[in-house]
PDB file of C-alpha atoms in Angstrom:
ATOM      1  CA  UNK A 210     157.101 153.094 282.321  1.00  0.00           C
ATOM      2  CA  UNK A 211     159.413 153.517 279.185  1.00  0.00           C
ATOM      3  CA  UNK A 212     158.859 151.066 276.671  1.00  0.00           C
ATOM      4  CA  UNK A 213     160.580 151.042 272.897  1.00  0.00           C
ATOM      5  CA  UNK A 214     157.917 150.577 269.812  1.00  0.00           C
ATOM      6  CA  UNK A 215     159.066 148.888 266.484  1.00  0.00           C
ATOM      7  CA  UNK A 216     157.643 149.368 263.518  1.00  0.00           C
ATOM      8  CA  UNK A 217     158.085 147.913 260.491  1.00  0.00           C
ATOM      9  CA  UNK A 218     157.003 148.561 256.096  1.00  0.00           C
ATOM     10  CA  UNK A 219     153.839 150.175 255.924  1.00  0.00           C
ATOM     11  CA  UNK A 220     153.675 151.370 259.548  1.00  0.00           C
ATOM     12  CA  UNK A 221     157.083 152.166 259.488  1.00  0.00           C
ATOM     13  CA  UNK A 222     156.719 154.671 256.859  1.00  0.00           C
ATOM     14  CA  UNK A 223     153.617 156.537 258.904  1.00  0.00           C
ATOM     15  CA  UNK A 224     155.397 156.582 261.530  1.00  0.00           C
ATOM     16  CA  UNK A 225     158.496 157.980 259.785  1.00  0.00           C
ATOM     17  CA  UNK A 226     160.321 156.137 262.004  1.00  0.00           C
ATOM     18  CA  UNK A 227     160.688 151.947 262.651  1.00  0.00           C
ATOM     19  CA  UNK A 228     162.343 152.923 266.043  1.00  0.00           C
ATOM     20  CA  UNK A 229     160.137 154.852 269.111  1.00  0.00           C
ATOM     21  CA  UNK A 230     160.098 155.113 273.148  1.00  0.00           C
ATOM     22  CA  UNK A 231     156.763 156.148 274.715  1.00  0.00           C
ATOM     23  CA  UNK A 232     155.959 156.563 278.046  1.00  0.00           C
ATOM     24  CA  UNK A 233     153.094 154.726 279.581  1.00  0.00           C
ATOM     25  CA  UNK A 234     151.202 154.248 282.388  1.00  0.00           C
ATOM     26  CA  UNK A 235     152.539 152.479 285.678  1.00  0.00           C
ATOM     27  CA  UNK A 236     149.965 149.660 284.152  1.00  0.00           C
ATOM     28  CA  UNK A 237     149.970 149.260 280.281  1.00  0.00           C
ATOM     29  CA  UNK A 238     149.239 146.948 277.605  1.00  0.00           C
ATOM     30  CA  UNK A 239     150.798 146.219 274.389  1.00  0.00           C
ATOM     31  CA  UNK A 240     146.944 147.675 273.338  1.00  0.00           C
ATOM     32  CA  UNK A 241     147.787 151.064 275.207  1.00  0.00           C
ATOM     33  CA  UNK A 242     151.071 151.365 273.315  1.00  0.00           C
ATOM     34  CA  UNK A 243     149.318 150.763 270.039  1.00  0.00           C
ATOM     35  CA  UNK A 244     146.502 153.718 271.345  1.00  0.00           C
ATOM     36  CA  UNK A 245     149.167 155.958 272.200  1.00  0.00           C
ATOM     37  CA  UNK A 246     150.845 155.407 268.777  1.00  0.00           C
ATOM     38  CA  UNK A 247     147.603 156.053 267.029  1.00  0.00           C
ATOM     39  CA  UNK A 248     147.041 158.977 268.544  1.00  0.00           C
ATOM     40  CA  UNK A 249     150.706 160.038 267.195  1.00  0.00           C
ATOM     41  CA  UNK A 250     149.757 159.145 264.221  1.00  0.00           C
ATOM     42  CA  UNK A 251     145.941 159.159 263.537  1.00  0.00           C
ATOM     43  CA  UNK A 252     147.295 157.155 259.712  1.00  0.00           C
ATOM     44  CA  UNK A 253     147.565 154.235 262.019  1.00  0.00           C
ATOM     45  CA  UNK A 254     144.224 153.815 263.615  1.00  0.00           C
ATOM     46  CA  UNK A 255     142.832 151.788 260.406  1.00  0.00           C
ATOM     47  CA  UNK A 256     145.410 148.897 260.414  1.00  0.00           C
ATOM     48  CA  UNK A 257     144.850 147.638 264.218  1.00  0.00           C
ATOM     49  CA  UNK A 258     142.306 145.143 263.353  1.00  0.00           C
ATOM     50  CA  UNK A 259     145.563 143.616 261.303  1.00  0.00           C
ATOM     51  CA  UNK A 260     148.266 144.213 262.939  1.00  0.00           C
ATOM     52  CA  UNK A 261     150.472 141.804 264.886  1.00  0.00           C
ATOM     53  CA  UNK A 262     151.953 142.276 267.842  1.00  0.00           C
ATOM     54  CA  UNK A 263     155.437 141.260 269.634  1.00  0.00           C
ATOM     55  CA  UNK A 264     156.811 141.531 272.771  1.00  0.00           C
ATOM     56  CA  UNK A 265     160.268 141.287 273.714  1.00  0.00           C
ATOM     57  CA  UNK A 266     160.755 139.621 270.373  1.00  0.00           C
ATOM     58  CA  UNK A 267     158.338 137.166 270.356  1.00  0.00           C
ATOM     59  CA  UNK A 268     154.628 136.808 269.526  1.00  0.00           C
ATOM     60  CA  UNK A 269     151.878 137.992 271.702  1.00  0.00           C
ATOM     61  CA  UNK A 270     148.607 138.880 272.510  1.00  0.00           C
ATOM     62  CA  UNK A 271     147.378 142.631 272.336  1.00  0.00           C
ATOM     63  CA  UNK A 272     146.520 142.012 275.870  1.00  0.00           C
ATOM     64  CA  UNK A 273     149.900 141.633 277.212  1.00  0.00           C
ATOM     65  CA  UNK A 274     151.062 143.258 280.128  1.00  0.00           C
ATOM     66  CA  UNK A 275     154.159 145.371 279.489  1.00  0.00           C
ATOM     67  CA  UNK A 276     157.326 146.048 281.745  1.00  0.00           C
ATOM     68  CA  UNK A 277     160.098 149.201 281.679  1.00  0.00           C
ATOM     69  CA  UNK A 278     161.926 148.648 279.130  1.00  0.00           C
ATOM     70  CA  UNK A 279     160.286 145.915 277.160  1.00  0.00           C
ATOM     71  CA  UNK A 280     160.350 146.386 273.267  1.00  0.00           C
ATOM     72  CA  UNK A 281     156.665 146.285 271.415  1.00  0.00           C
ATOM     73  CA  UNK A 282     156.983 145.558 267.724  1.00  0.00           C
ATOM     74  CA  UNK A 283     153.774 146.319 265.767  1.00  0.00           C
ATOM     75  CA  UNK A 284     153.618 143.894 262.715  1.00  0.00           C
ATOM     76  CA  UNK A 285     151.615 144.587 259.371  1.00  0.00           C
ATOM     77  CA  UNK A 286     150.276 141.934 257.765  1.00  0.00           C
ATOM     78  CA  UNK A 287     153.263 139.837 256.223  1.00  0.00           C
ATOM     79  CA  UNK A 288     154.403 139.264 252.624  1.00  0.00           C
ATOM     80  CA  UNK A 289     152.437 136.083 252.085  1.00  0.00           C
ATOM     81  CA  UNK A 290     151.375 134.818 248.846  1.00  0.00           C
ATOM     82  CA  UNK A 291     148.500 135.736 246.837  1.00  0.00           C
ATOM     83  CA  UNK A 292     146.391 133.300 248.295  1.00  0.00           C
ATOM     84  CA  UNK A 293     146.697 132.276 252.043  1.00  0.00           C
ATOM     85  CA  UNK A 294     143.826 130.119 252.387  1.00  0.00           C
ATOM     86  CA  UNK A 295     140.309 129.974 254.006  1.00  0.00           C
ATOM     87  CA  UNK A 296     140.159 131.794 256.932  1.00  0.00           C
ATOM     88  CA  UNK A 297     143.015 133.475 256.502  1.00  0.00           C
ATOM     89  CA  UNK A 298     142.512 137.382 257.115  1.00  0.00           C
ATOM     90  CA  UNK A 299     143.426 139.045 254.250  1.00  0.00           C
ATOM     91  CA  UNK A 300     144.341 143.344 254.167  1.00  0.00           C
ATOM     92  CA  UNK A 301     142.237 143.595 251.542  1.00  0.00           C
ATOM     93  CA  UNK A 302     138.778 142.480 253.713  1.00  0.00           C
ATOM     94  CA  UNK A 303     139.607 145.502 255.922  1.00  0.00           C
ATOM     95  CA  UNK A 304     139.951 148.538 253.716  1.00  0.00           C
ATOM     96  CA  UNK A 305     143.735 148.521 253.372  1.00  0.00           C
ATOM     97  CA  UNK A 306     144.811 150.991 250.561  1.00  0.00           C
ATOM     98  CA  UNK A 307     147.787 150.319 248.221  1.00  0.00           C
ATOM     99  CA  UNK A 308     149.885 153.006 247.559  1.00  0.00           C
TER     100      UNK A 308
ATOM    101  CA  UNK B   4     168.968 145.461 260.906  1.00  0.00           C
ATOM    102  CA  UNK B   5     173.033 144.524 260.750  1.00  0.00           C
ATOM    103  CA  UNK B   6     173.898 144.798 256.935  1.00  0.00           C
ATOM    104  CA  UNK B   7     176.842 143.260 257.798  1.00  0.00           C
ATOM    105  CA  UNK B   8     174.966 139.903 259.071  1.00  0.00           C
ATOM    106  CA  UNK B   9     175.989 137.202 257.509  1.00  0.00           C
ATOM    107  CA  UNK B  10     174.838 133.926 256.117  1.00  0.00           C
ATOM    108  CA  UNK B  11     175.622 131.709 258.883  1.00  0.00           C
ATOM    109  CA  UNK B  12     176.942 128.553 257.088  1.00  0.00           C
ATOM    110  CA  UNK B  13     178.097 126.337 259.054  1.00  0.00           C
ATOM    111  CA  UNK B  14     177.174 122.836 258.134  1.00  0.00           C
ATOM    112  CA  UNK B  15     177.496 119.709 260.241  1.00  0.00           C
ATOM    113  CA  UNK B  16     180.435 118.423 257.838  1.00  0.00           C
ATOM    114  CA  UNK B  17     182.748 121.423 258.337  1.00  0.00           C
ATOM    115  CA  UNK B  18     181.892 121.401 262.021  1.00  0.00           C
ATOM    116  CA  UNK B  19     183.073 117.563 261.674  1.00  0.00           C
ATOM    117  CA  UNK B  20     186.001 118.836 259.512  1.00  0.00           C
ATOM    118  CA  UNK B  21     187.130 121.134 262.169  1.00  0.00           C
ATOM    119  CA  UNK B  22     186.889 118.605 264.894  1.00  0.00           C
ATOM    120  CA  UNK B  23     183.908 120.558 266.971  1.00  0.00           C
ATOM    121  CA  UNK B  24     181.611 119.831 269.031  1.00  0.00           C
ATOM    122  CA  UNK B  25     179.132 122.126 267.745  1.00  0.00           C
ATOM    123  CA  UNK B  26     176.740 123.588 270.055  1.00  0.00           C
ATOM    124  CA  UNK B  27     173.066 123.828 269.615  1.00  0.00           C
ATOM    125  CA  UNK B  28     172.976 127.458 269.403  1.00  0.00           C
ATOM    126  CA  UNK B  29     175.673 126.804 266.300  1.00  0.00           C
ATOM    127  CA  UNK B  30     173.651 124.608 264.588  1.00  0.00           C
ATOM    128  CA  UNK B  31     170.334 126.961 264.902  1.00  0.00           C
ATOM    129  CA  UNK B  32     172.623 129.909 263.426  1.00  0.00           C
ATOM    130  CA  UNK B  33     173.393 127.232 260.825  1.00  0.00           C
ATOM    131  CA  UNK B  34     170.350 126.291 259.563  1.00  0.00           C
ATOM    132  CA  UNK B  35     167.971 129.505 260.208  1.00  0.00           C
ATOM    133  CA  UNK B  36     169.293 133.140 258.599  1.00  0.00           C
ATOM    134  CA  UNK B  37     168.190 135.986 257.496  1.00  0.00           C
ATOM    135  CA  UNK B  38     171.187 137.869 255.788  1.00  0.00           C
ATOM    136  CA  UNK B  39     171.895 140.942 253.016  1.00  0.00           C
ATOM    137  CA  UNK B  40     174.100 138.264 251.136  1.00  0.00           C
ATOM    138  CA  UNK B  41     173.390 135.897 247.924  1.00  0.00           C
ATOM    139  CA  UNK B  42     171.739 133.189 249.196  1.00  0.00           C
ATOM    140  CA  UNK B  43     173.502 129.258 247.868  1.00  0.00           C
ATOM    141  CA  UNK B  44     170.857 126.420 247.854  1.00  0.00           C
ATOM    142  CA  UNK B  45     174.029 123.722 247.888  1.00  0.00           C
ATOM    143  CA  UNK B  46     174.596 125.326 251.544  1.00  0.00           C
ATOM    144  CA  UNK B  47     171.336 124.975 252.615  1.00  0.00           C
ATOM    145  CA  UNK B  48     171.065 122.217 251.564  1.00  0.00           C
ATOM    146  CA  UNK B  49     174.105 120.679 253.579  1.00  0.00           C
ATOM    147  CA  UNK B  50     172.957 122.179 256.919  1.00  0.00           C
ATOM    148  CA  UNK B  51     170.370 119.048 256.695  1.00  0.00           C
ATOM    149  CA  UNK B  52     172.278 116.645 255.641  1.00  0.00           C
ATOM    150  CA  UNK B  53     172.636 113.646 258.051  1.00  0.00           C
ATOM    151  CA  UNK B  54     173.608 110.307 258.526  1.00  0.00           C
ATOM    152  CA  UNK B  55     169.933 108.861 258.309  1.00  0.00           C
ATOM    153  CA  UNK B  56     168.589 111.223 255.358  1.00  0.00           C
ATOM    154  CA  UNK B  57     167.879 109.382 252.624  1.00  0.00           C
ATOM    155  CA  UNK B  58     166.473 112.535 250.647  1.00  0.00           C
ATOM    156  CA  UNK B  59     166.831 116.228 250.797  1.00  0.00           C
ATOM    157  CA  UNK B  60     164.702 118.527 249.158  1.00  0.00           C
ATOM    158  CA  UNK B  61     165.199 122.134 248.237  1.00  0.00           C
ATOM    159  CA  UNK B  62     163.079 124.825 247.458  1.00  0.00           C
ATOM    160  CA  UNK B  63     164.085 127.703 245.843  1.00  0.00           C
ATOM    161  CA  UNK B  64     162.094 131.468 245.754  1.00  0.00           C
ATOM    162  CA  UNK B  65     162.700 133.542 242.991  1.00  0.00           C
ATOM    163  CA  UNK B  66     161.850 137.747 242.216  1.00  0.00           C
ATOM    164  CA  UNK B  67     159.801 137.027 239.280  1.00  0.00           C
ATOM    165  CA  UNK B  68     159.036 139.605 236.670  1.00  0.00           C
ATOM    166  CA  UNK B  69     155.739 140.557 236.568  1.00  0.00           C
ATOM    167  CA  UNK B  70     152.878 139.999 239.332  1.00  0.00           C
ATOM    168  CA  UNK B  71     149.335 141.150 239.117  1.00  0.00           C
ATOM    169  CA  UNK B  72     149.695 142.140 235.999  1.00  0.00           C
ATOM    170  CA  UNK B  73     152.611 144.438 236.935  1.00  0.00           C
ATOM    171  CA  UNK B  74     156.196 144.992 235.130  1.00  0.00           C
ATOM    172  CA  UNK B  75     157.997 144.163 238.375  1.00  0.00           C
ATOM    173  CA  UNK B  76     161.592 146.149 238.182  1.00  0.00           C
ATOM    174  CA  UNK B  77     162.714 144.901 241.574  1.00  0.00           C
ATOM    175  CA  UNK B  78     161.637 143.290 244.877  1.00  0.00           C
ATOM    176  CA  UNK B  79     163.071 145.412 248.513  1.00  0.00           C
ATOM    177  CA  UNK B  80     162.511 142.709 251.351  1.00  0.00           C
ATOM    178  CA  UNK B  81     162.930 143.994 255.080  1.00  0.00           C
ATOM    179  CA  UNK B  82     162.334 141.849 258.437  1.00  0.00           C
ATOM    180  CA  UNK B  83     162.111 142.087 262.120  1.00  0.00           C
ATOM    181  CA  UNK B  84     165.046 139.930 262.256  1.00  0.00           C
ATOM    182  CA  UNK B  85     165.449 137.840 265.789  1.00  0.00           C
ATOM    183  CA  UNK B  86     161.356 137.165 265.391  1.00  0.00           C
ATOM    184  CA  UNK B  87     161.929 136.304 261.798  1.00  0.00           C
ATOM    185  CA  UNK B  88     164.751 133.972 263.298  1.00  0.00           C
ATOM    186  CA  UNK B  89     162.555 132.602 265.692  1.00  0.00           C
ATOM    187  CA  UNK B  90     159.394 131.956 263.440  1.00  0.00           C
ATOM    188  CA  UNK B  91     161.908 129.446 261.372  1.00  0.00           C
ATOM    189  CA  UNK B  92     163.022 128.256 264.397  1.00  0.00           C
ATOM    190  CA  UNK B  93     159.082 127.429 265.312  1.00  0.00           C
ATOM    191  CA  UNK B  94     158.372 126.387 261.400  1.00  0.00           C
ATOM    192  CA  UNK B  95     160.759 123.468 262.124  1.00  0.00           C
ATOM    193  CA  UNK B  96     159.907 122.017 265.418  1.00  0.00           C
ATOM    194  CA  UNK B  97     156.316 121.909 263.986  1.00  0.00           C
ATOM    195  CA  UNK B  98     157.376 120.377 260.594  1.00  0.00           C
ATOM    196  CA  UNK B  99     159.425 117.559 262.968  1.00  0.00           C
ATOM    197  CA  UNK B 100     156.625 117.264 265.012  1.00  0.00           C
ATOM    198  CA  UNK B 101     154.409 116.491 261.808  1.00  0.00           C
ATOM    199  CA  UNK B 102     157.002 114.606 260.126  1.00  0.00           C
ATOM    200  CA  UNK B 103     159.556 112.599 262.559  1.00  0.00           C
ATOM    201  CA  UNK B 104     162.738 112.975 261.736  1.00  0.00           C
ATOM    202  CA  UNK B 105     161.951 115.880 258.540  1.00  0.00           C
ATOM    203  CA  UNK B 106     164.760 118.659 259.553  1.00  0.00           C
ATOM    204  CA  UNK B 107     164.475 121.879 257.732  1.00  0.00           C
ATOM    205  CA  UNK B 108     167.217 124.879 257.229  1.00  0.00           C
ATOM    206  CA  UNK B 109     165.639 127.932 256.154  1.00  0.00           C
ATOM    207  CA  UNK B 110     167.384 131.118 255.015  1.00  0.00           C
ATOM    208  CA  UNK B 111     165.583 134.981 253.605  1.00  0.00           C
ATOM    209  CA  UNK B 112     167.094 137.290 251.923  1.00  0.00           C
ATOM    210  CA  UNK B 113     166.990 140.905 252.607  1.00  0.00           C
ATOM    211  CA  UNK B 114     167.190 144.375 251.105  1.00  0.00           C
ATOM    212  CA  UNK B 115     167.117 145.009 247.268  1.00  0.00           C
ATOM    213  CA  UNK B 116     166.667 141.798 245.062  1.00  0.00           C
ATOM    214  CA  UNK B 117     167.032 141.985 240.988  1.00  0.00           C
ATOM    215  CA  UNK B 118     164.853 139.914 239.055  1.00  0.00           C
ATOM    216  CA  UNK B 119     165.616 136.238 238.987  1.00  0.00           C
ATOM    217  CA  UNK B 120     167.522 136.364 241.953  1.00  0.00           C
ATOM    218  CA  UNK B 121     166.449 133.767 244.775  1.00  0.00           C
ATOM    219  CA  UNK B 122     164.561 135.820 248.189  1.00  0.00           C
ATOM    220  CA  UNK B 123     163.995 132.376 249.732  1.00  0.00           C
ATOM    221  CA  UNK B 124     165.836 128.769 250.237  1.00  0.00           C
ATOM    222  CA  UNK B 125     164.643 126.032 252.572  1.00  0.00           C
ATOM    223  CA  UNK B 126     165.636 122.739 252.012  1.00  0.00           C
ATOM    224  CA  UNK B 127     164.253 119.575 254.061  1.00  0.00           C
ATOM    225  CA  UNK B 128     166.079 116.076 254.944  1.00  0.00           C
ATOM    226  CA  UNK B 129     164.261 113.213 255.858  1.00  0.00           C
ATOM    227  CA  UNK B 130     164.755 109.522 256.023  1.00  0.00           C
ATOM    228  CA  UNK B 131     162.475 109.408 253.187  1.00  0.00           C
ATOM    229  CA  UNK B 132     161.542 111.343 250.294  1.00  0.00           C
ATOM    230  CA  UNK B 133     157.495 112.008 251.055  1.00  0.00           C
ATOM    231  CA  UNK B 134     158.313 113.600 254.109  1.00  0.00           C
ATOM    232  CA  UNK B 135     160.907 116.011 252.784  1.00  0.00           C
ATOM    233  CA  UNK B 136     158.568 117.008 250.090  1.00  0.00           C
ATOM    234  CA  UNK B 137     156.166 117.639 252.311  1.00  0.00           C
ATOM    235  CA  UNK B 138     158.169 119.456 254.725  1.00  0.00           C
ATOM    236  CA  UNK B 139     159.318 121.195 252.654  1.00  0.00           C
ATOM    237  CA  UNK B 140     156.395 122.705 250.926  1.00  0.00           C
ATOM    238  CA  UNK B 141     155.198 123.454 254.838  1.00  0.00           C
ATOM    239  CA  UNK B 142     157.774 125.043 255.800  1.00  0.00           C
ATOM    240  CA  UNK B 143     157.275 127.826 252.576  1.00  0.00           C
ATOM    241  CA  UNK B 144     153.525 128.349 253.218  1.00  0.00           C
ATOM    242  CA  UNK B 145     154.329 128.640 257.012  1.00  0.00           C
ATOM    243  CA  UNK B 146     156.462 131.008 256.496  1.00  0.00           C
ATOM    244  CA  UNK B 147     154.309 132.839 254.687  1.00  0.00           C
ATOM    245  CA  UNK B 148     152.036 133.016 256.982  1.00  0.00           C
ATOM    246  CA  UNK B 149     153.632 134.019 260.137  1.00  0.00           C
ATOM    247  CA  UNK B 150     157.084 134.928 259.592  1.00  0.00           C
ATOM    248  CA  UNK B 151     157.643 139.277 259.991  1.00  0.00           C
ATOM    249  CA  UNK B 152     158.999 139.393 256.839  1.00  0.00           C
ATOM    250  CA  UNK B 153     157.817 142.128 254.139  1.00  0.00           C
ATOM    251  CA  UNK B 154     158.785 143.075 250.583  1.00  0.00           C
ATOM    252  CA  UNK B 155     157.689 146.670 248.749  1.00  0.00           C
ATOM    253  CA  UNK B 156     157.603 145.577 245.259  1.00  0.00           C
ATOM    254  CA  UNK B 157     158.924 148.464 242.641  1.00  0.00           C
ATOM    255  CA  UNK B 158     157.005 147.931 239.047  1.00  0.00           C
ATOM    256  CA  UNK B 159     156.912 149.737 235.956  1.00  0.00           C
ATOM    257  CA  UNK B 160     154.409 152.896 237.345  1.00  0.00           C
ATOM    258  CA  UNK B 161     154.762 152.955 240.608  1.00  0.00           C
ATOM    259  CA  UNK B 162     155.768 150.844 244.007  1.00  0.00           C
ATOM    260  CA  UNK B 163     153.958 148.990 246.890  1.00  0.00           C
ATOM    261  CA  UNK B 164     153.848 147.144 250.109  1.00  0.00           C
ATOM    262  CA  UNK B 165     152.628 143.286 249.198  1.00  0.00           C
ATOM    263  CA  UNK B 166     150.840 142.543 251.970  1.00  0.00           C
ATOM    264  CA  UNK B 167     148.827 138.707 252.808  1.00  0.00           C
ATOM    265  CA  UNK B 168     148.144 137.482 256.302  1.00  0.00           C
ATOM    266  CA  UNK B 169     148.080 138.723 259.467  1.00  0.00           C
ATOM    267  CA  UNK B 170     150.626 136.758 261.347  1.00  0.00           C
ATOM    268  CA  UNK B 171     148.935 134.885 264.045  1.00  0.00           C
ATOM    269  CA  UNK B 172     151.398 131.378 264.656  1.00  0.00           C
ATOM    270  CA  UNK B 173     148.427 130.288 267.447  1.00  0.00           C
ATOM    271  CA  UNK B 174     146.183 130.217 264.365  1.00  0.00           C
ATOM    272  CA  UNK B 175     145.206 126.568 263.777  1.00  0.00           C
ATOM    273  CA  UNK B 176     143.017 127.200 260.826  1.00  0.00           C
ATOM    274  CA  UNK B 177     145.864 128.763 259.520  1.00  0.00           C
ATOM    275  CA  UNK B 178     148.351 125.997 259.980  1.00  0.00           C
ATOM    276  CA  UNK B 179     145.972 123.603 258.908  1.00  0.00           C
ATOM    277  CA  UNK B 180     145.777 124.995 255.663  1.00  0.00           C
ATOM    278  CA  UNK B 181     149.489 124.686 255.791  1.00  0.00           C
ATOM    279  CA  UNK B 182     149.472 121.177 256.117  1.00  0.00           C
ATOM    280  CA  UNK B 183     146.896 120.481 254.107  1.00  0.00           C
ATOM    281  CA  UNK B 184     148.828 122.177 250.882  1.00  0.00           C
ATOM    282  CA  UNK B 185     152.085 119.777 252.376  1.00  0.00           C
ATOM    283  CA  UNK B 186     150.259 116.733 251.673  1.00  0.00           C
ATOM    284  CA  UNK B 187     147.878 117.578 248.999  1.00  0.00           C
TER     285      UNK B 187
END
């Protein structure tokens, strides 16, 4: 299947691109799109543990089951205040860099 | 993203004005935008008004100058638009659900913002004023939690991505915290 990858700020700019198609197995997950990405781009790999994901413009699970044609968005964490609250993931706890 | 997109105001008294019979869809491009253009509280602030509100409250986010001990020059915001659209869209039915009859309009700004210049308006209506306080102040943490929204901040020295949560809107610890800052 052909499926179209979104990315967005910090991923965007690995990617050099916020706009991708990839071709995937007859089977696939919204996790196999992100694998194939980070093989694309190795820069990736670090940011899965927080990353969102988005099918078809809405939320959704990494374990999603993808279709031809569907549109995978892979979202960095967002622009949140300083202080989300407890329990909250922050970058930070997982070795995200500034730039 | 459309640069052309435009702040969709259309309030309930101009669709009155005109005579309409405004469909939901309308009133959803109404009250939840993401646009390019200067953003006008007074506007969001009408897509709320009704009949039965006895207060409306409006909250206002500003590009402030300085953050983490930065010079900030300027703030570039960016989104993944029809989610962003769609995570107001959610915001709301969950701040009605916690507060009958609180309706919210919520509108972003995008691209480059100047200093002083407001990124954010939502403004809530309720029959009462508690519950558009309180709505409103969930609806801003919400949406900082879970709308795909981003901003690069550009400082004296240098730029970066500000990044905070991972947005996860099945969270419940999350939107606890949410309204537990609402009604603190």
């Amino acid at each position: 299947m052909r499926i179209r990858i979104r990315l967005f700020a910090r991923l965007r700019e690995i990617a050099d691109s916020g706009d991708l198609e990839r071709e995937l197995g007859e089977v696939a997950t919204a996790e196999q799109a992100w694998q194939v990405l980070a093989a694309d781009f190795p820069a990736l790999a670090e940011y899965r543990t927080v990353v969102s994901c988005a099918v078809n413009e809405e939320y959704a699970r990494f374990d999603t089951k993808l279709h031809d044609g569907d549109e995978v968005a892979f979202l960095p964490p967002v622009s949140g205040g300083r202080d989300p609250g407890p329990g909250i993931r922050r970058p930070g706890e997982f070795g995200m860099r500034d730039q | 993203m459309d640069r052309s997109a435009t702040c969709g105001v259309y309030t309930d008294r101009m669709a009155e004005a005109a005579g309409s019979t405004r469909s939901s869809r309308d009133e959803r491009q109404a009250r939840f935008v993401v646009t390019f253009d200067r953003l006008d509280a007074t506007r969001t602030a009408a897509a709320v008004e009704r009949p039965e509100c006895g207060a409306v409250t409006t909250f206002v986010g500003l590009v402030r100058d300085h953050n983490l001990g930065r010079r900030v020059r300027y703030l570039d915001y960016e989104c993944y638009e029809p989610l962003a659209v769609k995570a107001f869209e959610r915001i709301a039915a969950e701040a009605l659900a916690q507060w009958p009859g609180a309706h919210l309009a919520i509108a972003h700004r995008m691209g480059p913002l100047q200093i002083g210049e407001a990124s954010v308006v939502i403004s809530a209506g309720s029959a009462h004023r508690a519950d558009a306080f309180a709505a409103c102040r969930y609806a801003i943490e919400r949406l900082k939690q879970i709308a795909p929204i981003w901003k690069r901040e550009h400082f004296e020295g240098g730029e970066s991505w500000i990044e905070g949560a991972t947005a996860d809107p099945d969270d419940a610890a999350a939107r606890q915290v949410a309204v537990a800052r609402a009604t603190a």
